[in-house]
């Protein structure tokens, strides 16, 4: 691991991060810190800015503001910052025609890591038996494990995972969560972008909720629960569907973002409520 | 620099494992053999021609096929990665953007060059065994010119790939460029020469704008002692410019063309929001 530029208090530090694509503002003045050895869940709906945040942390797109990873400024020393990061993309992006072993060897070479780490990574991902199999022949869960193994090849202190569980079945998702918990236990800092919220209360030390490019919440699961408790909305739909009720609210100019059906999981209820403005919350029954 | 070599090696490895490289090499071999054989038959005696005639016959065909292959493959590089989602993943590794681009560029150019050399090499050995008159130097020089053209066109293809939003768009642009440099340019030039008083220097300057024409004229200068095939322009080159000076000017332009597209591609790639 490369020595950081200055004394590191945070594994990741983001200050006034803004990013626009053309005239569209995707991130707007986002600031947060991540303590070393913690797992952070980056939450938000589609278009909230989760993937863009990860791209900025990796320094693969230009941005406004300051980001430091393990004390290394991303904007001026992107290549060095990326040495501190292992990245697992949403769609595991290694060559379909490569064998697992070749795919890992390629990343190992790019990261100037010895060939012995390839064997370690295959064992760590429980893919030793699949070493000669082509990546395209692997199941979704195996591919995700391979991507995670590739990210860990150079033993980086920070891991970025972009929606890693989105295409996995329940069993593979459980295995992935167990692996993430194990990595956090080893002292690695993990930033996990997701909209799948199950097991989050056990995995994440810190939640970051993005809403249309702005940071709507930064705190623990417990803090989010206590904040939402006082703002809970109870709605009697009188037999109407939630969709019809939302439409009616929209027509009335109230806005539908605070409405969730009673059948939704508690996590989604929290998410919906936390991204609305508490000052304008109303109780309806 | 390690990253550049790693990426280039991966491109070559992928190319060797793909069917296109073998198909391309076989096509070139068959064309080299076929053109030589058929050329002799047209002269009345069936058999293989020597190297000089073979290279002359192959010239026009190569100036069409090699740029097409290089442009097509170059155009698919970055645009393909962008479409498959692998570009962000590659960029997330500890490497600079220019390293990714140059690595891919070198790997692609080496792959196409390898296939071309393989095709010509097999044909060269067969022709050498069948004919008594050998002009190996000319044959190798011609191969070197085609390889230089491949390097130029791979760079242009890569630049198109960088600016394109999709692989299809990149391929479309590549085909358009190929059509212009391989066909339209000649027609425009002929039209301009007919319609204006453009001769000699003006024509030479215009030719420098098209790498295919540079290679064509360079090859003719090496193959033909009197440059009659170039008509009045050949006379101008011999009498006013001189064979050596013309070779130097054209070679310098070719070197410039080898460097320019990939430099532009690297500059454009640096400012992309991929």
mmCIF file of C-alpha atoms in Angstrom, chain B:
data_model
loop_
_atom_site.group_PDB
_atom_site.id
_atom_site.type_symbol
_atom_site.label_atom_id
_atom_site.label_comp_id
_atom_site.label_asym_id
_atom_site.label_seq_id
_atom_site.Cartn_x
_atom_site.Cartn_y
_atom_site.Cartn_z
ATOM 1 C CA UNK B 1 4.593 1.880 -19.447
ATOM 2 C CA UNK B 2 3.837 -1.567 -17.988
ATOM 3 C CA UNK B 3 0.141 -0.897 -18.402
ATOM 4 C CA UNK B 4 0.614 -0.035 -22.099
ATOM 5 C CA UNK B 5 2.430 -3.325 -22.730
ATOM 6 C CA UNK B 6 -0.136 -5.300 -20.722
ATOM 7 C CA UNK B 7 -3.036 -3.766 -22.659
ATOM 8 C CA UNK B 8 -1.299 -4.238 -26.019
ATOM 9 C CA UNK B 9 -0.557 -7.882 -25.209
ATOM 10 C CA UNK B 10 -4.189 -8.455 -24.280
ATOM 11 C CA UNK B 11 -5.370 -6.963 -27.587
ATOM 12 C CA UNK B 12 -2.997 -9.241 -29.520
ATOM 13 C CA UNK B 13 -4.046 -12.280 -27.451
ATOM 14 C CA UNK B 14 -7.718 -11.561 -28.105
ATOM 15 C CA UNK B 15 -7.030 -11.045 -31.806
ATOM 16 C CA UNK B 16 -5.094 -14.320 -32.101
ATOM 17 C CA UNK B 17 -7.984 -16.150 -30.448
ATOM 18 C CA UNK B 18 -10.549 -14.603 -32.756
ATOM 19 C CA UNK B 19 -11.469 -15.920 -36.186
ATOM 20 C CA UNK B 20 -11.090 -12.593 -37.952
ATOM 21 C CA UNK B 21 -7.309 -12.619 -37.747
ATOM 22 C CA UNK B 22 -7.053 -16.068 -39.323
ATOM 23 C CA UNK B 23 -9.656 -15.174 -41.966
ATOM 24 C CA UNK B 24 -7.806 -11.959 -42.787
ATOM 25 C CA UNK B 25 -4.420 -13.735 -43.053
ATOM 26 C CA UNK B 26 -5.883 -16.488 -45.252
ATOM 27 C CA UNK B 27 -7.547 -13.886 -47.486
ATOM 28 C CA UNK B 28 -4.277 -12.035 -47.977
ATOM 29 C CA UNK B 29 -2.387 -15.246 -48.703
ATOM 30 C CA UNK B 30 -4.938 -16.378 -51.269
ATOM 31 C CA UNK B 31 -4.978 -12.963 -52.930
ATOM 32 C CA UNK B 32 -1.181 -12.825 -53.153
ATOM 33 C CA UNK B 33 -1.010 -16.309 -54.654
ATOM 34 C CA UNK B 34 -4.062 -15.860 -56.844
ATOM 35 C CA UNK B 35 -3.010 -12.524 -58.314
ATOM 36 C CA UNK B 36 0.443 -13.807 -59.106
ATOM 37 C CA UNK B 37 -0.883 -16.951 -60.783
ATOM 38 C CA UNK B 38 -3.604 -15.211 -62.758
ATOM 39 C CA UNK B 39 -1.282 -12.407 -63.840
ATOM 40 C CA UNK B 40 1.029 -14.869 -65.548
ATOM 41 C CA UNK B 41 -1.871 -16.671 -67.197
ATOM 42 C CA UNK B 42 -3.032 -13.411 -68.755
ATOM 43 C CA UNK B 43 0.400 -13.109 -70.360
ATOM 44 C CA UNK B 44 -0.021 -16.496 -72.004
ATOM 45 C CA UNK B 45 1.877 -18.907 -69.814
ATOM 46 C CA UNK B 46 0.232 -20.316 -66.744
ATOM 47 C CA UNK B 47 2.481 -20.206 -63.667
ATOM 48 C CA UNK B 48 3.704 -17.935 -60.909
ATOM 49 C CA UNK B 49 5.059 -14.481 -61.579
ATOM 50 C CA UNK B 50 8.086 -13.037 -59.844
ATOM 51 C CA UNK B 51 7.929 -10.740 -56.851
ATOM 52 C CA UNK B 52 7.998 -7.391 -58.660
ATOM 53 C CA UNK B 53 4.998 -8.170 -60.822
ATOM 54 C CA UNK B 54 3.172 -9.715 -57.894
ATOM 55 C CA UNK B 55 3.731 -6.694 -55.720
ATOM 56 C CA UNK B 56 2.574 -4.407 -58.499
ATOM 57 C CA UNK B 57 -0.588 -6.472 -58.929
ATOM 58 C CA UNK B 58 -1.245 -6.537 -55.224
ATOM 59 C CA UNK B 59 -0.710 -2.820 -54.740
ATOM 60 C CA UNK B 60 -4.192 -1.601 -55.587
ATOM 61 C CA UNK B 61 -5.879 -4.443 -53.798
ATOM 62 C CA UNK B 62 -3.854 -3.880 -50.625
ATOM 63 C CA UNK B 63 -4.547 -0.163 -50.684
ATOM 64 C CA UNK B 64 -8.215 -1.050 -50.464
ATOM 65 C CA UNK B 65 -8.213 -3.982 -48.040
ATOM 66 C CA UNK B 66 -5.585 -3.031 -45.459
ATOM 67 C CA UNK B 67 -7.124 0.397 -44.665
ATOM 68 C CA UNK B 68 -10.578 -1.184 -44.474
ATOM 69 C CA UNK B 69 -9.429 -3.792 -41.935
ATOM 70 C CA UNK B 70 -7.469 -1.268 -39.860
ATOM 71 C CA UNK B 71 -10.199 1.390 -39.848
ATOM 72 C CA UNK B 72 -12.892 -1.138 -38.959
ATOM 73 C CA UNK B 73 -10.986 -2.712 -36.095
ATOM 74 C CA UNK B 74 -9.661 0.593 -34.784
ATOM 75 C CA UNK B 75 -13.159 2.051 -34.743
ATOM 76 C CA UNK B 76 -14.457 -0.794 -32.575
ATOM 77 C CA UNK B 77 -11.860 -0.432 -29.830
ATOM 78 C CA UNK B 78 -12.954 2.319 -27.426
ATOM 79 C CA UNK B 79 -16.556 2.474 -28.669
ATOM 80 C CA UNK B 80 -16.889 -1.279 -28.114
ATOM 81 C CA UNK B 81 -15.544 -1.049 -24.572
ATOM 82 C CA UNK B 82 -17.858 1.862 -23.872
ATOM 83 C CA UNK B 83 -20.849 -0.123 -25.136
ATOM 84 C CA UNK B 84 -19.944 -3.281 -23.182
ATOM 85 C CA UNK B 85 -19.364 -1.284 -19.995
ATOM 86 C CA UNK B 86 -15.720 -2.340 -19.799
ATOM 87 C CA UNK B 87 -14.329 1.146 -20.402
ATOM 88 C CA UNK B 88 -15.137 2.487 -16.925
ATOM 89 C CA UNK B 89 -13.753 -0.714 -15.437
ATOM 90 C CA UNK B 90 -10.477 -0.355 -17.334
ATOM 91 C CA UNK B 91 -10.265 3.321 -16.406
ATOM 92 C CA UNK B 92 -10.826 2.404 -12.747
ATOM 93 C CA UNK B 93 -7.443 0.669 -12.770
ATOM 94 C CA UNK B 94 -4.298 2.607 -11.854
ATOM 95 C CA UNK B 95 -3.472 3.805 -15.348
ATOM 96 C CA UNK B 96 -3.724 7.055 -17.279
ATOM 97 C CA UNK B 97 -6.170 7.493 -20.130
ATOM 98 C CA UNK B 98 -3.378 7.840 -22.652
ATOM 99 C CA UNK B 99 -1.913 4.539 -21.486
ATOM 100 C CA UNK B 100 -5.204 2.783 -22.170
ATOM 101 C CA UNK B 101 -5.479 4.341 -25.613
ATOM 102 C CA UNK B 102 -1.878 3.710 -26.653
ATOM 103 C CA UNK B 103 -2.001 0.151 -25.329
ATOM 104 C CA UNK B 104 -5.060 -0.617 -27.403
ATOM 105 C CA UNK B 105 -3.608 1.179 -30.418
ATOM 106 C CA UNK B 106 -0.344 -0.762 -30.351
ATOM 107 C CA UNK B 107 -2.125 -4.053 -29.758
ATOM 108 C CA UNK B 108 -4.588 -3.550 -32.600
ATOM 109 C CA UNK B 109 -1.975 -2.319 -35.064
ATOM 110 C CA UNK B 110 0.305 -5.237 -34.144
ATOM 111 C CA UNK B 111 -2.539 -7.725 -34.610
ATOM 112 C CA UNK B 112 -3.440 -6.494 -38.096
ATOM 113 C CA UNK B 113 0.234 -6.188 -39.013
ATOM 114 C CA UNK B 114 0.793 -9.754 -37.815
ATOM 115 C CA UNK B 115 -2.048 -11.096 -39.938
ATOM 116 C CA UNK B 116 -0.861 -9.142 -42.987
ATOM 117 C CA UNK B 117 2.748 -10.254 -42.571
ATOM 118 C CA UNK B 118 1.636 -13.847 -42.125
ATOM 119 C CA UNK B 119 -0.432 -13.709 -45.312
ATOM 120 C CA UNK B 120 2.309 -12.092 -47.348
ATOM 121 C CA UNK B 121 4.967 -14.301 -45.798
ATOM 122 C CA UNK B 122 3.265 -17.532 -46.848
ATOM 123 C CA UNK B 123 2.644 -16.160 -50.331
ATOM 124 C CA UNK B 124 6.248 -14.938 -50.553
ATOM 125 C CA UNK B 125 7.667 -18.371 -49.703
ATOM 126 C CA UNK B 126 5.408 -20.113 -52.245
ATOM 127 C CA UNK B 127 6.261 -17.633 -55.009
ATOM 128 C CA UNK B 128 9.983 -17.827 -54.185
ATOM 129 C CA UNK B 129 9.849 -21.591 -54.564
ATOM 130 C CA UNK B 130 8.019 -21.377 -57.898
ATOM 131 C CA UNK B 131 9.947 -18.619 -59.661
ATOM 132 C CA UNK B 132 13.594 -18.156 -60.517
ATOM 133 C CA UNK B 133 13.577 -14.366 -60.661
ATOM 134 C CA UNK B 134 13.470 -13.011 -57.114
ATOM 135 C CA UNK B 135 13.051 -9.441 -55.983
ATOM 136 C CA UNK B 136 12.686 -10.010 -52.295
ATOM 137 C CA UNK B 137 13.803 -6.495 -51.354
ATOM 138 C CA UNK B 138 10.970 -4.887 -53.275
ATOM 139 C CA UNK B 139 8.503 -7.361 -51.824
ATOM 140 C CA UNK B 140 9.592 -6.580 -48.264
ATOM 141 C CA UNK B 141 9.587 -2.849 -48.943
ATOM 142 C CA UNK B 142 6.052 -3.110 -50.217
ATOM 143 C CA UNK B 143 5.056 -5.058 -47.101
ATOM 144 C CA UNK B 144 6.628 -2.334 -44.935
ATOM 145 C CA UNK B 145 4.588 0.328 -46.738
ATOM 146 C CA UNK B 146 1.375 -1.622 -46.223
ATOM 147 C CA UNK B 147 2.216 -2.035 -42.517
ATOM 148 C CA UNK B 148 2.820 1.717 -42.226
ATOM 149 C CA UNK B 149 -0.571 2.318 -43.813
ATOM 150 C CA UNK B 150 -2.128 -0.090 -41.297
ATOM 151 C CA UNK B 151 -0.609 1.925 -38.435
ATOM 152 C CA UNK B 152 -2.025 5.166 -39.884
ATOM 153 C CA UNK B 153 -5.496 3.763 -40.449
ATOM 154 C CA UNK B 154 -5.664 2.076 -37.029
ATOM 155 C CA UNK B 155 -4.954 5.497 -35.505
ATOM 156 C CA UNK B 156 -7.707 7.128 -37.551
ATOM 157 C CA UNK B 157 -10.103 4.317 -36.591
ATOM 158 C CA UNK B 158 -9.229 4.790 -32.933
ATOM 159 C CA UNK B 159 -9.869 8.547 -33.135
ATOM 160 C CA UNK B 160 -13.293 7.820 -34.655
ATOM 161 C CA UNK B 161 -13.927 5.321 -31.882
ATOM 162 C CA UNK B 162 -13.168 7.920 -29.217
ATOM 163 C CA UNK B 163 -15.643 10.485 -30.573
ATOM 164 C CA UNK B 164 -18.431 8.008 -31.349
ATOM 165 C CA UNK B 165 -21.309 7.335 -28.991
ATOM 166 C CA UNK B 166 -21.755 3.743 -30.128
ATOM 167 C CA UNK B 167 -19.913 1.003 -31.958
ATOM 168 C CA UNK B 168 -22.326 1.258 -34.887
ATOM 169 C CA UNK B 169 -21.704 4.986 -35.209
ATOM 170 C CA UNK B 170 -17.938 4.396 -35.086
ATOM 171 C CA UNK B 171 -18.199 1.702 -37.745
ATOM 172 C CA UNK B 172 -20.328 3.969 -39.937
ATOM 173 C CA UNK B 173 -17.789 6.779 -39.669
ATOM 174 C CA UNK B 174 -14.953 4.342 -40.409
ATOM 175 C CA UNK B 175 -16.686 3.116 -43.565
ATOM 176 C CA UNK B 176 -17.297 6.713 -44.644
ATOM 177 C CA UNK B 177 -13.639 7.637 -44.146
ATOM 178 C CA UNK B 178 -12.551 4.509 -46.036
ATOM 179 C CA UNK B 179 -14.876 5.316 -48.922
ATOM 180 C CA UNK B 180 -13.568 8.880 -49.097
ATOM 181 C CA UNK B 181 -9.847 8.052 -48.937
ATOM 182 C CA UNK B 182 -10.087 4.973 -51.167
ATOM 183 C CA UNK B 183 -12.467 6.233 -53.866
ATOM 184 C CA UNK B 184 -13.806 9.779 -53.552
ATOM 185 C CA UNK B 185 -10.404 11.422 -53.053
ATOM 186 C CA UNK B 186 -9.117 10.099 -56.395
ATOM 187 C CA UNK B 187 -12.218 11.265 -58.233
ATOM 188 C CA UNK B 188 -12.078 14.723 -56.673
ATOM 189 C CA UNK B 189 -8.409 15.000 -57.530
ATOM 190 C CA UNK B 190 -8.991 13.972 -61.142
ATOM 191 C CA UNK B 191 -11.811 16.478 -61.355
ATOM 192 C CA UNK B 192 -9.673 19.253 -59.902
ATOM 193 C CA UNK B 193 -6.786 18.514 -62.244
ATOM 194 C CA UNK B 194 -9.159 18.563 -65.225
ATOM 195 C CA UNK B 195 -11.019 21.677 -64.168
ATOM 196 C CA UNK B 196 -8.090 23.763 -62.938
ATOM 197 C CA UNK B 197 -4.517 24.284 -63.884
ATOM 198 C CA UNK B 198 -3.350 22.249 -60.869
ATOM 199 C CA UNK B 199 -0.163 20.398 -61.723
ATOM 200 C CA UNK B 200 3.084 19.287 -60.176
ATOM 201 C CA UNK B 201 3.504 20.963 -56.795
ATOM 202 C CA UNK B 202 -0.206 21.412 -56.181
ATOM 203 C CA UNK B 203 -0.883 17.790 -56.978
ATOM 204 C CA UNK B 204 1.941 16.618 -54.730
ATOM 205 C CA UNK B 205 0.600 18.763 -51.874
ATOM 206 C CA UNK B 206 -2.896 17.363 -52.411
ATOM 207 C CA UNK B 207 -1.603 13.789 -52.370
ATOM 208 C CA UNK B 208 -0.033 14.365 -48.973
ATOM 209 C CA UNK B 209 -3.549 14.765 -47.566
ATOM 210 C CA UNK B 210 -4.342 11.115 -48.240
ATOM 211 C CA UNK B 211 -2.146 8.399 -46.666
ATOM 212 C CA UNK B 212 -3.326 5.828 -49.221
ATOM 213 C CA UNK B 213 -2.050 8.009 -52.060
ATOM 214 C CA UNK B 214 1.228 8.597 -50.236
ATOM 215 C CA UNK B 215 1.788 4.844 -49.971
ATOM 216 C CA UNK B 216 0.699 4.304 -53.572
ATOM 217 C CA UNK B 217 3.155 6.868 -54.951
ATOM 218 C CA UNK B 218 5.943 5.664 -52.643
ATOM 219 C CA UNK B 219 5.421 2.099 -53.848
ATOM 220 C CA UNK B 220 5.390 3.181 -57.493
ATOM 221 C CA UNK B 221 8.585 5.176 -57.014
ATOM 222 C CA UNK B 222 10.252 1.990 -55.731
ATOM 223 C CA UNK B 223 8.708 -0.335 -58.315
ATOM 224 C CA UNK B 224 8.838 1.711 -61.525
ATOM 225 C CA UNK B 225 12.143 3.157 -62.750
ATOM 226 C CA UNK B 226 10.617 5.771 -65.074
ATOM 227 C CA UNK B 227 7.348 6.542 -63.229
ATOM 228 C CA UNK B 228 5.477 6.444 -66.549
ATOM 229 C CA UNK B 229 2.461 5.018 -64.810
ATOM 230 C CA UNK B 230 2.025 8.406 -63.066
ATOM 231 C CA UNK B 231 1.922 10.310 -66.376
ATOM 232 C CA UNK B 232 2.951 13.985 -66.319
ATOM 233 C CA UNK B 233 3.036 13.884 -62.514
ATOM 234 C CA UNK B 234 5.713 11.162 -62.748
ATOM 235 C CA UNK B 235 7.769 13.382 -65.003
ATOM 236 C CA UNK B 236 7.350 16.261 -62.565
ATOM 237 C CA UNK B 237 8.551 14.077 -59.686
ATOM 238 C CA UNK B 238 11.590 12.837 -61.596
ATOM 239 C CA UNK B 239 12.632 16.095 -63.237
ATOM 240 C CA UNK B 240 11.622 18.818 -60.788
ATOM 241 C CA UNK B 241 11.598 17.139 -57.376
ATOM 242 C CA UNK B 242 13.939 14.201 -57.885
ATOM 243 C CA UNK B 243 13.339 10.596 -56.894
ATOM 244 C CA UNK B 244 15.213 10.895 -53.570
ATOM 245 C CA UNK B 245 13.579 14.150 -52.557
ATOM 246 C CA UNK B 246 10.135 12.808 -53.456
ATOM 247 C CA UNK B 247 10.803 9.703 -51.356
ATOM 248 C CA UNK B 248 11.897 11.858 -48.406
ATOM 249 C CA UNK B 249 8.863 14.176 -48.680
ATOM 250 C CA UNK B 250 6.402 11.300 -48.951
ATOM 251 C CA UNK B 251 8.061 9.301 -46.170
ATOM 252 C CA UNK B 252 8.011 12.328 -43.877
ATOM 253 C CA UNK B 253 4.323 12.838 -44.632
ATOM 254 C CA UNK B 254 3.658 9.166 -43.927
ATOM 255 C CA UNK B 255 5.457 9.420 -40.578
ATOM 256 C CA UNK B 256 3.407 12.498 -39.768
ATOM 257 C CA UNK B 257 0.248 10.557 -40.603
ATOM 258 C CA UNK B 258 1.398 7.718 -38.323
ATOM 259 C CA UNK B 259 1.727 10.118 -35.388
ATOM 260 C CA UNK B 260 -1.135 12.579 -35.973
ATOM 261 C CA UNK B 261 -4.340 10.486 -35.664
ATOM 262 C CA UNK B 262 -3.312 8.700 -32.476
ATOM 263 C CA UNK B 263 -2.166 12.003 -30.946
ATOM 264 C CA UNK B 264 -5.546 13.553 -31.763
ATOM 265 C CA UNK B 265 -7.291 10.446 -30.407
ATOM 266 C CA UNK B 266 -5.347 10.674 -27.123
ATOM 267 C CA UNK B 267 -6.159 14.379 -26.804
ATOM 268 C CA UNK B 268 -9.865 13.788 -27.456
ATOM 269 C CA UNK B 269 -9.978 10.797 -25.099
ATOM 270 C CA UNK B 270 -8.463 12.882 -22.310
ATOM 271 C CA UNK B 271 -11.431 15.250 -22.350
ATOM 272 C CA UNK B 272 -14.160 12.620 -22.699
ATOM 273 C CA UNK B 273 -16.740 12.034 -19.950
ATOM 274 C CA UNK B 274 -16.599 8.222 -20.160
#
